[in-house]
Coordinates of C-alpha atoms in Angstrom, one line a residue:
Chain A
M131 CA 0.0 0.0 0.0
D132 CA 1.3 3.5 -0.9
F133 CA 1.1 5.2 2.5
I134 CA 2.8 8.3 1.3
K135 CA 0.3 9.0 -1.5
R136 CA -2.5 8.3 1.0
H137 CA -1.5 10.6 3.7
R138 CA 0.7 13.3 2.3
V139 CA -0.8 16.6 2.1
E140 CA -0.4 18.1 -1.4
P141 CA 1.9 21.2 -1.4
G142 CA 0.1 24.3 -2.0
K143 CA -3.2 22.9 -0.9
A144 CA -5.1 23.8 2.4
A145 CA -5.0 21.0 5.0
K146 CA -8.8 20.7 6.0
L147 CA -8.2 18.7 9.2
K148 CA -11.9 18.6 9.9
S149 CA -12.6 16.8 6.6
I150 CA -9.7 14.2 7.1
S151 CA -10.8 11.1 8.8
T152 CA -9.1 10.2 12.2
D153 CA -10.1 6.6 11.9
D154 CA -9.3 5.8 8.4
T155 CA -7.6 2.5 8.0
G156 CA -7.0 2.5 4.4
D157 CA -6.5 -1.0 2.8
V158 CA -5.4 -2.5 6.2
K159 CA -8.1 -4.9 7.2
N160 CA -7.5 -5.1 10.9
K161 CA -5.2 -4.8 14.0
A162 CA -3.6 -8.3 13.4
E163 CA -2.8 -7.5 9.8
A164 CA -1.5 -4.0 10.8
K165 CA 0.8 -5.5 13.4
E166 CA 2.2 -7.9 10.8
I167 CA 2.7 -5.1 8.4
T168 CA 4.4 -2.9 11.1
A169 CA 6.7 -5.8 12.2
D170 CA 7.9 -6.6 8.6
L171 CA 8.5 -2.8 7.9
T172 CA 10.2 -2.1 11.1
K173 CA 12.7 -4.9 10.5
E174 CA 13.5 -3.5 6.9
I175 CA 13.7 0.0 8.2
R176 CA 16.4 -1.2 10.6
D177 CA 18.5 -2.7 7.8
L178 CA 18.1 0.4 5.6
Q179 CA 19.0 2.7 8.5
Y180 CA 21.9 0.7 9.2
R181 CA 23.0 1.1 5.6
M182 CA 22.5 4.9 5.8
F183 CA 24.5 4.9 9.1
V184 CA 27.4 3.1 7.4
E185 CA 27.2 5.2 4.1
Q186 CA 27.4 8.4 6.0
K187 CA 26.1 10.6 3.2
Q188 CA 22.4 11.2 3.9
S189 CA 20.2 11.8 7.0
L190 CA 16.7 11.6 8.1
L191 CA 14.8 14.0 10.1
V192 CA 11.4 12.8 11.5
V193 CA 9.1 15.6 13.2
L194 CA 6.2 14.4 15.4
Q195 CA 3.5 16.9 16.2
A196 CA 0.1 16.0 17.8
P197 CA -2.5 16.7 20.4
D198 CA -1.9 15.2 23.8
A199 CA -2.5 11.4 23.9
A200 CA -2.3 11.1 20.3
G201 CA 0.5 8.5 20.5
K202 CA 3.8 10.1 19.9
D203 CA 5.4 8.2 22.7
G204 CA 3.9 4.9 21.6
L205 CA 5.0 5.4 18.1
I206 CA 8.6 6.1 19.2
R207 CA 8.5 3.1 21.4
K208 CA 7.2 0.7 18.9
V209 CA 8.3 1.9 15.5
L210 CA 10.8 4.7 15.3
G211 CA 12.9 3.6 18.4
Q212 CA 13.3 0.2 16.8
M213 CA 16.2 1.6 14.7
N214 CA 19.7 1.0 15.6
P215 CA 20.3 3.3 18.7
Q216 CA 23.9 4.2 17.6
G217 CA 22.4 5.8 14.5
C218 CA 19.3 7.4 15.9
R219 CA 18.5 10.0 18.5
T220 CA 15.3 11.2 19.9
Y221 CA 14.8 14.8 21.1
P222 CA 12.0 16.0 23.1
F223 CA 11.2 19.7 22.9
K224 CA 9.5 20.9 26.0
V225 CA 8.8 24.5 27.4
P226 CA 12.1 26.3 26.4
S227 CA 14.5 26.8 29.3
E228 CA 15.9 30.2 30.1
I229 CA 19.0 30.0 27.9
E230 CA 16.9 28.6 25.0
R231 CA 14.4 31.5 25.4
A232 CA 17.4 34.0 25.2
H233 CA 18.0 32.7 21.7
D234 CA 16.0 32.7 18.4
F235 CA 13.5 29.8 18.3
L236 CA 15.5 27.7 15.9
W237 CA 18.6 27.8 18.1
R238 CA 17.9 24.8 20.3
I239 CA 16.5 22.9 17.2
H240 CA 19.4 23.4 14.9
K241 CA 21.7 21.7 17.6
C242 CA 19.6 18.6 17.2
T243 CA 19.4 18.1 13.5
P244 CA 20.9 14.8 12.2
A245 CA 24.5 14.5 11.0
K246 CA 25.3 12.6 7.9
G247 CA 24.3 8.9 8.5
M248 CA 22.1 9.7 11.4
V249 CA 18.3 9.9 12.2
S250 CA 16.8 12.5 14.5
I251 CA 13.3 12.2 15.9
F252 CA 11.8 15.3 17.2
N253 CA 9.0 14.7 19.8
R254 CA 7.4 18.1 19.2
S255 CA 9.6 20.7 17.3
H256 CA 10.1 24.2 16.1
Y257 CA 6.4 24.1 15.1
E258 CA 5.4 24.7 18.7
D259 CA 6.5 28.1 18.0
V260 CA 3.7 28.6 15.6
L261 CA 1.2 26.5 17.5
V262 CA 1.2 26.6 21.4
V263 CA 2.9 30.0 21.0
R264 CA 0.1 31.3 18.9
V265 CA -2.9 29.8 20.6
E266 CA -1.6 30.8 24.0
D267 CA -0.7 34.2 22.8
L268 CA 2.9 34.0 24.0
V269 CA 4.4 36.3 21.4
P270 CA 2.6 38.8 19.3
K271 CA 1.2 37.9 15.9
S272 CA 3.8 40.1 14.2
V273 CA 6.5 37.8 15.5
W274 CA 4.9 34.4 14.9
S275 CA 3.6 35.1 11.6
K276 CA 7.0 35.7 10.2
R277 CA 8.1 32.2 11.5
Y278 CA 6.5 30.2 8.6
N279 CA 9.0 31.6 6.2
I280 CA 11.8 31.4 8.6
I281 CA 11.0 27.7 9.2
N282 CA 10.7 27.1 5.4
Q283 CA 14.2 28.6 4.9
F284 CA 15.6 26.5 7.8
E285 CA 14.3 23.3 6.4
S286 CA 15.4 24.1 2.9
N287 CA 18.9 24.5 4.2
L288 CA 18.6 21.1 5.8
A289 CA 17.3 19.5 2.6
A290 CA 20.2 21.0 0.7
A291 CA 22.7 19.4 3.1
G292 CA 21.2 15.9 2.4
T293 CA 18.7 15.6 5.2
R294 CA 15.4 14.1 4.2
I295 CA 12.6 15.5 6.4
L296 CA 9.3 13.8 7.2
K297 CA 6.7 15.8 9.3
F298 CA 3.8 13.8 11.0
Y299 CA 0.7 15.2 12.4
L300 CA -1.0 12.5 14.4
H301 CA -4.6 13.2 13.9
I302 CA -7.1 12.1 16.7
S303 CA -10.7 13.1 17.3
P304 CA -11.7 15.0 20.5
A305 CA -13.8 11.9 21.5
E306 CA -10.8 9.5 21.2
Q307 CA -8.5 11.9 23.1
L308 CA -11.1 12.1 26.1
E309 CA -11.3 8.2 26.0
R310 CA -7.5 8.0 26.4
F311 CA -7.4 10.6 29.1
K312 CA -9.9 8.5 31.0
K313 CA -7.9 5.4 30.6
R314 CA -4.8 7.2 32.1
L315 CA -6.9 7.8 35.1
D316 CA -7.3 4.1 35.7
N317 CA -3.6 3.3 34.9
P318 CA -1.2 4.3 37.7
D319 CA 1.7 3.8 35.4
K320 CA 0.3 6.6 33.4
H321 CA -0.6 9.0 36.1
W322 CA 2.7 11.0 35.7
K323 CA 1.4 12.0 32.3
L324 CA -1.7 13.8 33.9
N325 CA -1.6 17.5 34.3
A326 CA -4.4 20.1 35.0
G327 CA -3.7 21.6 31.6
D328 CA -4.7 18.5 29.7
Y329 CA -8.4 19.2 30.0
T330 CA -8.5 22.8 29.7
A331 CA -6.4 22.7 26.4
R332 CA -9.5 20.9 25.1
D333 CA -11.3 24.0 25.1
K334 CA -9.1 25.4 22.6
W335 CA -9.2 22.4 20.2
D336 CA -10.5 24.6 17.3
A337 CA -7.7 27.2 17.8
Y338 CA -5.1 24.5 17.6
R339 CA -6.7 22.9 14.6
E340 CA -6.6 26.2 12.9
S341 CA -3.0 26.8 13.9
Y342 CA -2.1 23.3 12.6
E343 CA -3.9 23.9 9.4
D344 CA -1.9 27.1 8.8
A345 CA 1.4 25.5 9.7
I346 CA 0.8 22.5 7.4
E347 CA -0.2 24.7 4.6
K348 CA 2.4 27.3 4.7
C349 CA 5.3 25.0 5.5
N350 CA 4.7 22.0 3.3
S351 CA 6.9 21.2 0.3
D352 CA 8.4 18.3 -1.8
E353 CA 11.7 18.6 0.2
S354 CA 9.7 18.9 3.6
P355 CA 6.4 17.2 3.3
W356 CA 3.5 17.0 5.9
F357 CA 1.6 13.7 6.5
V358 CA -1.6 13.7 8.2
I359 CA -1.9 10.2 10.1
P360 CA -5.4 8.9 11.1
A361 CA -4.3 8.0 14.7
D362 CA -7.6 6.9 16.5
N363 CA -6.4 3.4 15.8
K364 CA -3.0 3.0 17.2
W365 CA -2.2 -0.1 15.0
Y366 CA -3.0 1.9 11.9
R367 CA -1.0 4.9 13.1
D368 CA 2.1 2.7 13.6
A369 CA 1.7 0.7 10.3
S370 CA 1.2 3.9 8.1
V371 CA 4.2 5.9 9.8
A372 CA 6.4 2.7 9.4
G373 CA 5.1 2.4 5.7
I374 CA 6.1 6.2 5.0
V375 CA 9.5 5.9 6.7
H376 CA 10.2 2.6 4.9
Q377 CA 9.3 4.1 1.5
T378 CA 11.5 7.1 2.1
L379 CA 14.6 5.1 3.1
T380 CA 14.0 2.8 0.2
D381 CA 14.0 5.8 -2.1
M382 CA 17.1 7.4 -0.4
N383 CA 18.7 4.0 -1.4
P384 CA 21.7 4.2 1.0
Q385 CA 24.7 2.0 -0.2
M386 CA 27.4 0.5 1.9
P387 CA 30.6 2.2 1.1
P388 CA 33.3 0.4 -1.2
V389 CA 35.9 -1.4 0.7
D390 CA 39.1 0.6 0.9
V391 CA 41.6 -2.1 2.1
D392 CA 43.1 -5.1 0.2
L393 CA 41.0 -8.1 1.5
D394 CA 43.4 -10.5 0.1
E395 CA 46.5 -8.9 1.8
I396 CA 44.6 -8.8 5.2
R397 CA 43.5 -12.6 4.7
A398 CA 47.1 -13.5 4.0
L399 CA 48.3 -11.7 7.3
Y400 CA 45.7 -13.5 9.3
D401 CA 46.5 -16.9 7.8
R402 CA 50.1 -16.3 8.5
E403 CA 49.5 -15.6 12.1
I404 CA 47.4 -18.5 12.6
A405 CA 50.0 -20.8 10.9
D406 CA 52.6 -19.3 13.1
Q407 CA 50.6 -20.1 16.2
Q408 CA 50.1 -23.8 15.0
E409 CA 53.8 -24.4 14.6
Chain B
M1390 CA 23.2 -15.4 39.4
D1391 CA 25.1 -12.6 41.0
F1392 CA 26.9 -11.2 37.9
I1393 CA 28.2 -8.0 39.8
K1394 CA 29.9 -10.2 42.4
R1395 CA 31.4 -12.4 39.7
H1396 CA 32.8 -9.8 37.5
R1397 CA 33.5 -6.7 39.5
V1398 CA 37.0 -5.9 40.1
E1399 CA 37.5 -5.3 43.7
P1400 CA 38.4 -1.6 44.4
G1401 CA 42.1 -1.2 45.4
K1402 CA 43.1 -4.4 43.8
A1403 CA 45.2 -4.9 40.7
A1404 CA 43.2 -6.1 37.5
K1405 CA 45.3 -8.9 36.2
L1406 CA 43.7 -9.3 32.9
K1407 CA 45.9 -12.2 31.8
S1408 CA 44.7 -14.3 34.7
I1409 CA 40.9 -13.5 34.1
S1410 CA 39.3 -16.0 31.7
T1411 CA 37.9 -14.5 28.5
D1412 CA 35.6 -17.5 28.0
D1413 CA 34.2 -18.0 31.4
T1414 CA 30.4 -18.5 31.4
G1415 CA 29.7 -18.8 35.0
D1416 CA 26.5 -20.8 35.8
V1417 CA 25.1 -20.1 32.5
K1418 CA 24.8 -23.6 30.9
N1419 CA 24.7 -22.7 27.2
K1420 CA 23.7 -20.3 24.6
A1421 CA 20.1 -21.1 24.7
E1422 CA 19.9 -20.5 28.4
A1423 CA 21.9 -17.2 28.0
K1424 CA 19.5 -15.9 25.4
E1425 CA 16.5 -16.7 27.7
I1426 CA 18.2 -14.9 30.6
T1427 CA 19.1 -12.0 28.5
A1428 CA 15.6 -11.7 26.9
D1429 CA 14.0 -11.7 30.5
L1430 CA 16.4 -9.2 32.0
T1431 CA 16.2 -6.8 29.1
K1432 CA 12.4 -6.7 29.5
E1433 CA 12.8 -5.9 33.2
I1434 CA 15.6 -3.5 32.5
R1435 CA 13.1 -1.6 30.1
D1436 CA 10.5 -1.3 32.9
L1437 CA 13.0 -0.1 35.4
Q1438 CA 14.4 2.5 33.0
Y1439 CA 11.0 3.8 32.3
R1440 CA 10.4 4.3 36.0
M1441 CA 13.7 6.0 36.4
F1442 CA 12.8 8.2 33.2
V1443 CA 9.6 9.3 34.8
E1444 CA 10.9 9.6 38.4
Q1445 CA 13.6 12.0 37.1
K1446 CA 15.8 11.9 40.2
Q1447 CA 18.6 9.6 39.2
S1448 CA 20.7 8.8 36.1
L1449 CA 22.8 5.9 34.8
L1450 CA 26.1 6.1 32.9
V1451 CA 27.3 3.0 31.1
V1452 CA 30.9 3.1 29.9
L1453 CA 32.0 0.5 27.3
Q1454 CA 35.6 -0.1 26.5
A1455 CA 37.2 -3.0 24.6
P1456 CA 39.7 -4.0 22.0
D1457 CA 38.2 -4.1 18.4
A1458 CA 35.7 -6.7 17.7
A1459 CA 35.1 -7.4 21.2
G1460 CA 31.4 -6.7 20.6
K1461 CA 30.4 -3.2 21.9
D1462 CA 28.2 -2.6 18.8
G1463 CA 26.4 -6.0 19.3
L1464 CA 26.0 -5.3 23.0
I1465 CA 24.4 -2.1 22.3
R1466 CA 22.1 -3.3 19.6
K1467 CA 21.1 -6.4 21.5
V1468 CA 20.8 -5.4 25.1
L1469 CA 21.4 -1.7 25.9
G1470 CA 19.8 -0.2 23.0
Q1471 CA 16.6 -2.1 24.0
M1472 CA 15.8 0.6 26.5
N1473 CA 13.1 3.1 25.8
P1474 CA 14.9 5.5 23.2
Q1475 CA 13.3 8.6 24.8
G1476 CA 15.3 8.0 28.0
C1477 CA 18.6 6.6 26.5
R1478 CA 21.3 8.1 24.3
T1479 CA 24.3 6.4 22.8
Y1480 CA 27.4 8.5 22.4
P1481 CA 30.3 7.2 20.2
F1482 CA 33.7 8.9 21.1
K1483 CA 36.0 8.6 18.1
V1484 CA 39.1 10.5 17.3
P1485 CA 38.6 13.9 18.8
S1486 CA 37.7 16.7 16.2
E1487 CA 39.8 20.0 16.1
I1488 CA 37.5 21.8 18.3
E1489 CA 37.4 18.9 20.9
R1490 CA 41.2 18.8 20.8
A1491 CA 41.4 22.4 21.6
H1492 CA 39.7 21.8 25.1
D1493 CA 40.6 19.7 28.0
F1494 CA 39.9 15.9 27.4
L1495 CA 36.8 15.9 29.6
W1496 CA 35.1 18.7 27.7
R1497 CA 33.3 16.6 25.1
I1498 CA 32.7 14.0 27.6
H1499 CA 30.9 16.2 30.1
K1500 CA 28.4 17.4 27.4
C1501 CA 27.1 13.8 27.2
T1502 CA 26.6 12.8 30.7
P1503 CA 22.9 11.8 31.6
A1504 CA 20.5 14.3 32.8
K1505 CA 18.2 13.1 35.8
G1506 CA 16.0 10.4 34.5
M1507 CA 18.3 9.6 31.5
V1508 CA 20.7 6.8 30.5
S1509 CA 23.9 7.6 28.6
I1510 CA 25.8 4.8 27.0
F1511 CA 29.4 5.7 26.0
N1512 CA 31.0 3.7 23.1
R1513 CA 34.5 4.3 24.1
S1514 CA 35.1 7.2 26.4
H1515 CA 37.5 9.5 28.4
Y1516 CA 39.3 6.3 29.1
E1517 CA 40.8 6.5 25.6
D1518 CA 43.0 9.4 26.9
V1519 CA 44.8 7.0 29.1
L1520 CA 44.6 4.0 26.6
V1521 CA 45.2 4.8 22.9
V1522 CA 46.8 8.2 24.0
R1523 CA 49.3 6.3 26.1
V1524 CA 50.1 3.5 23.9
E1525 CA 50.4 5.7 20.7
D1526 CA 52.3 8.1 22.6
L1527 CA 50.1 10.9 21.5
V1528 CA 50.8 13.0 24.6
P1529 CA 53.8 12.8 27.1
K1530 CA 53.5 10.6 30.2
S1531 CA 53.7 13.8 32.3
V1532 CA 50.2 14.6 30.9
W1533 CA 48.5 11.2 30.8
S1534 CA 49.6 10.1 34.2
K1535 CA 47.8 12.8 35.7
R1536 CA 44.5 12.1 34.2
Y1537 CA 43.7 9.2 36.5
N1538 CA 43.1 11.5 39.3
I1539 CA 41.3 13.8 37.2
I1540 CA 39.0 11.1 36.0
N1541 CA 38.4 10.1 39.6
Q1542 CA 37.2 13.5 40.6
F1543 CA 35.2 13.9 37.4
E1544 CA 33.4 10.5 38.2
S1545 CA 33.0 11.4 41.9
N1546 CA 31.3 14.6 40.9
L1547 CA 28.8 12.8 38.6
A1548 CA 28.1 10.3 41.3
A1549 CA 27.5 13.0 43.9
A1550 CA 24.8 14.5 41.5
G1551 CA 22.9 11.2 41.5
T1552 CA 24.5 9.3 38.5
R1553 CA 25.3 5.5 38.8
I1554 CA 28.2 4.7 36.8
L1555 CA 29.0 1.2 35.3
K1556 CA 32.1 0.6 33.5
F1557 CA 32.6 -2.5 31.3
Y1558 CA 35.6 -3.9 29.8
L1559 CA 34.8 -6.5 27.2
H1560 CA 37.4 -8.9 27.6
I1561 CA 38.3 -11.2 24.6
S1562 CA 41.4 -13.3 23.6
P1563 CA 43.7 -12.4 20.7
A1564 CA 42.7 -15.5 19.2
E1565 CA 39.0 -14.7 19.3
Q1566 CA 39.7 -11.4 17.9
L1567 CA 41.6 -12.8 15.0
E1568 CA 38.7 -15.2 14.3
R1569 CA 36.2 -12.3 14.3
F1570 CA 38.5 -10.2 12.0
K1571 CA 38.5 -13.2 9.7
K1572 CA 34.7 -13.5 9.7
R1573 CA 34.4 -9.8 8.7
L1574 CA 36.4 -10.4 5.6
D1575 CA 33.8 -12.9 4.4
N1576 CA 30.8 -10.7 5.3
P1577 CA 30.3 -7.7 2.9
D1578 CA 28.0 -6.1 5.4
K1579 CA 30.9 -5.7 7.9
H1580 CA 33.6 -4.7 5.3
W1581 CA 33.1 -1.0 6.4
K1582 CA 34.5 -2.0 9.7
L1583 CA 37.8 -3.1 8.3
N1584 CA 40.7 -0.6 8.5
A1585 CA 44.4 -1.2 7.9
G1586 CA 45.0 -0.3 11.5
D1587 CA 43.1 -3.4 12.9
Y1588 CA 45.8 -5.7 12.4
T1589 CA 48.7 -3.6 13.3
A1590 CA 47.2 -2.8 16.7
R1591 CA 47.5 -6.5 17.4
D1592 CA 51.2 -6.0 17.7
K1593 CA 50.5 -3.7 20.7
W1594 CA 48.3 -6.1 22.5
D1595 CA 50.3 -6.2 25.6
A1596 CA 50.8 -2.4 25.8
Y1597 CA 47.1 -2.0 25.5
R1598 CA 46.5 -4.6 28.3
E1599 CA 48.9 -3.0 30.6
S1600 CA 47.1 0.3 30.0
Y1601 CA 43.9 -1.2 30.8
E1602 CA 45.1 -2.7 33.9
D1603 CA 46.3 0.7 35.1
A1604 CA 43.2 2.4 34.2
I1605 CA 41.0 -0.2 35.8
E1606 CA 43.1 -0.2 39.0
K1607 CA 43.6 3.5 39.4
C1608 CA 40.0 4.4 38.6
N1609 CA 37.9 1.8 40.5
S1610 CA 35.7 2.5 43.4
D1611 CA 32.4 1.8 44.9
E1612 CA 30.8 4.7 43.1
S1613 CA 32.3 4.0 39.9
P1614 CA 33.1 0.4 39.5
W1615 CA 34.8 -1.6 36.7
F1616 CA 33.5 -4.9 35.5
V1617 CA 35.7 -7.3 33.5
I1618 CA 33.3 -9.2 31.2
P1619 CA 34.4 -12.4 29.5
A1620 CA 33.5 -11.8 25.9
D1621 CA 34.7 -14.7 23.8
N1622 CA 31.1 -15.9 23.9
K1623 CA 28.7 -13.3 22.7
W1624 CA 25.8 -14.8 24.6
Y1625 CA 27.5 -14.7 27.9
R1626 CA 28.7 -11.3 27.3
D1627 CA 25.1 -10.2 26.7
A1628 CA 23.6 -12.0 29.7
S1629 CA 26.2 -10.8 32.1
V1630 CA 26.1 -7.2 31.2
A1631 CA 22.2 -7.4 31.2
G1632 CA 22.5 -8.9 34.7
I1633 CA 24.7 -6.3 36.0
V1634 CA 22.6 -3.4 34.5
H1635 CA 19.5 -5.1 35.9
Q1636 CA 20.9 -5.5 39.4
T1637 CA 22.1 -2.0 39.4
L1638 CA 18.7 -0.4 38.3
T1639 CA 16.8 -2.7 40.9
D1640 CA 19.2 -1.4 43.5
M1641 CA 18.4 2.3 42.4
N1642 CA 14.8 1.5 42.8
P1643 CA 13.2 4.3 41.0
Q1644 CA 9.7 5.1 41.9
M1645 CA 6.8 6.5 39.8
P1646 CA 6.3 10.0 41.3
P1647 CA 3.0 10.7 43.4
V1648 CA 0.0 12.1 41.5
D1649 CA -0.1 15.9 41.9
V1650 CA -3.6 16.2 40.4
D1651 CA -7.2 15.4 41.9
L1652 CA -8.0 12.2 39.9
D1653 CA -11.7 12.5 41.1
E1654 CA -11.9 16.0 40.0
I1655 CA -10.7 15.1 36.5
R1656 CA -12.8 12.1 36.4
A1657 CA -15.9 14.2 36.9
L1658 CA -14.9 16.7 34.3
Y1659 CA -14.6 13.9 31.8
D1660 CA -17.9 12.3 32.7
R1661 CA -19.6 15.6 32.5
E1662 CA -18.3 16.2 29.0
I1663 CA -19.4 12.8 27.9
A1664 CA -22.8 13.3 29.4
D1665 CA -23.2 16.6 27.6
Q1666 CA -22.3 15.0 24.3
Q1667 CA -25.0 12.3 24.8
E1668 CA -27.7 14.8 25.5

């Protein structure tokens, strides 16, 4: 199944989130089939990522944005975090620290972009600076409205340096979010995720949706595409993101570098040492 | 099995690597049993690490040192890298860059030590500055010989800040290393690991062993212990390191933080919204 084609927002087009299904499951029949697809793809992603790590010519940046409880953590645990840890780093972007706030909004982001061969996974990102910052009125419109262009230039610079960028919006319905919030109440292992702001943010659902729609429309290009992932079903969320990452790495087609040593010469050295030991 | 007791180098004692077996397998019967032990421990490590991540009061630093082909990469892939990627980062320390060389030897290291809640895995470390640097004569003895004390003070500072430190030396025999080098020649996926220096470093095996013995003896304490892991059998290497990490995290005993919101109040809010929707 062509997950890219199905979930990619066409550049230049508006992203009407209200008209995009949150529980679409494409051609995937059910949870069992999705889990099988995800397991197979995850294994292949690992192989491709290893080649990219060794090749050291390209890099991959995965940006995750979503309402609370949409499943960023689960997606990282079950799919993205299955990559080889030596070639992959996850960066959470929380409320900026004092030193981060003393710089431009991309300063802390730029430090975490992937070097050649590497994968960076952003759990939230510079997009918060046109999302929460806009909805909560943390800076004036004259400031945040200029950031779309700045983001485009920044991402364009990364792309020019060989970084492939994939931006995912995990799309859940308010009802599904409420369901998950309720489940957290009954699971002591998830209580740490609760905070008083969770519920009140729900009142601003429409304002967030509009901010997302603007960000997706204004910062969406062939070199830095947005995908809207139906995320009411965790199994489809995992399968579709795995599919998109897999298609992208396949297209990047990383190659093991050529050998720059004389294999026969080394083999002869080894054989000689072994012969010496046996004498 | 008490892997800590079995493989820990007693502080104040010399580490006579030549008299420590490289193919000891303790009470572990065979590969199949080891794999089972490792799988069970890895799962429990993941749970404990998640608690530490959420608790945000302590951190863990794992230092891996070893001759080439002793299995650092495999150990990271199969055991340490199985931790939740959001709470765990792997740092490779290669030949220092120009900017790194322009600072003291701990400058690049300190930037990678774990924040509260986090795990850092060092693939090589500051110990290279009393190992390869000493054997290859990269700085005079008057410089490297002072570093043992500096390292002790540095690690003591980390420990005082709540970081548990585990230092592993993966101990293989020269014969096993040669065997692995040979296997790499026949596996195109491993050719990128070959370099002309692999073989010539073997001539300095004894000099490296002495440097390791000194480092282990001089920088070994209750708060920053060294473990010598018999690594000729990959399955025992994995099981014993998993065992030591597991025992350590169990001893650290991380706790989920108490809930700081009123669960009943939130539950009432949710129920009201659901009731409203149904009207």
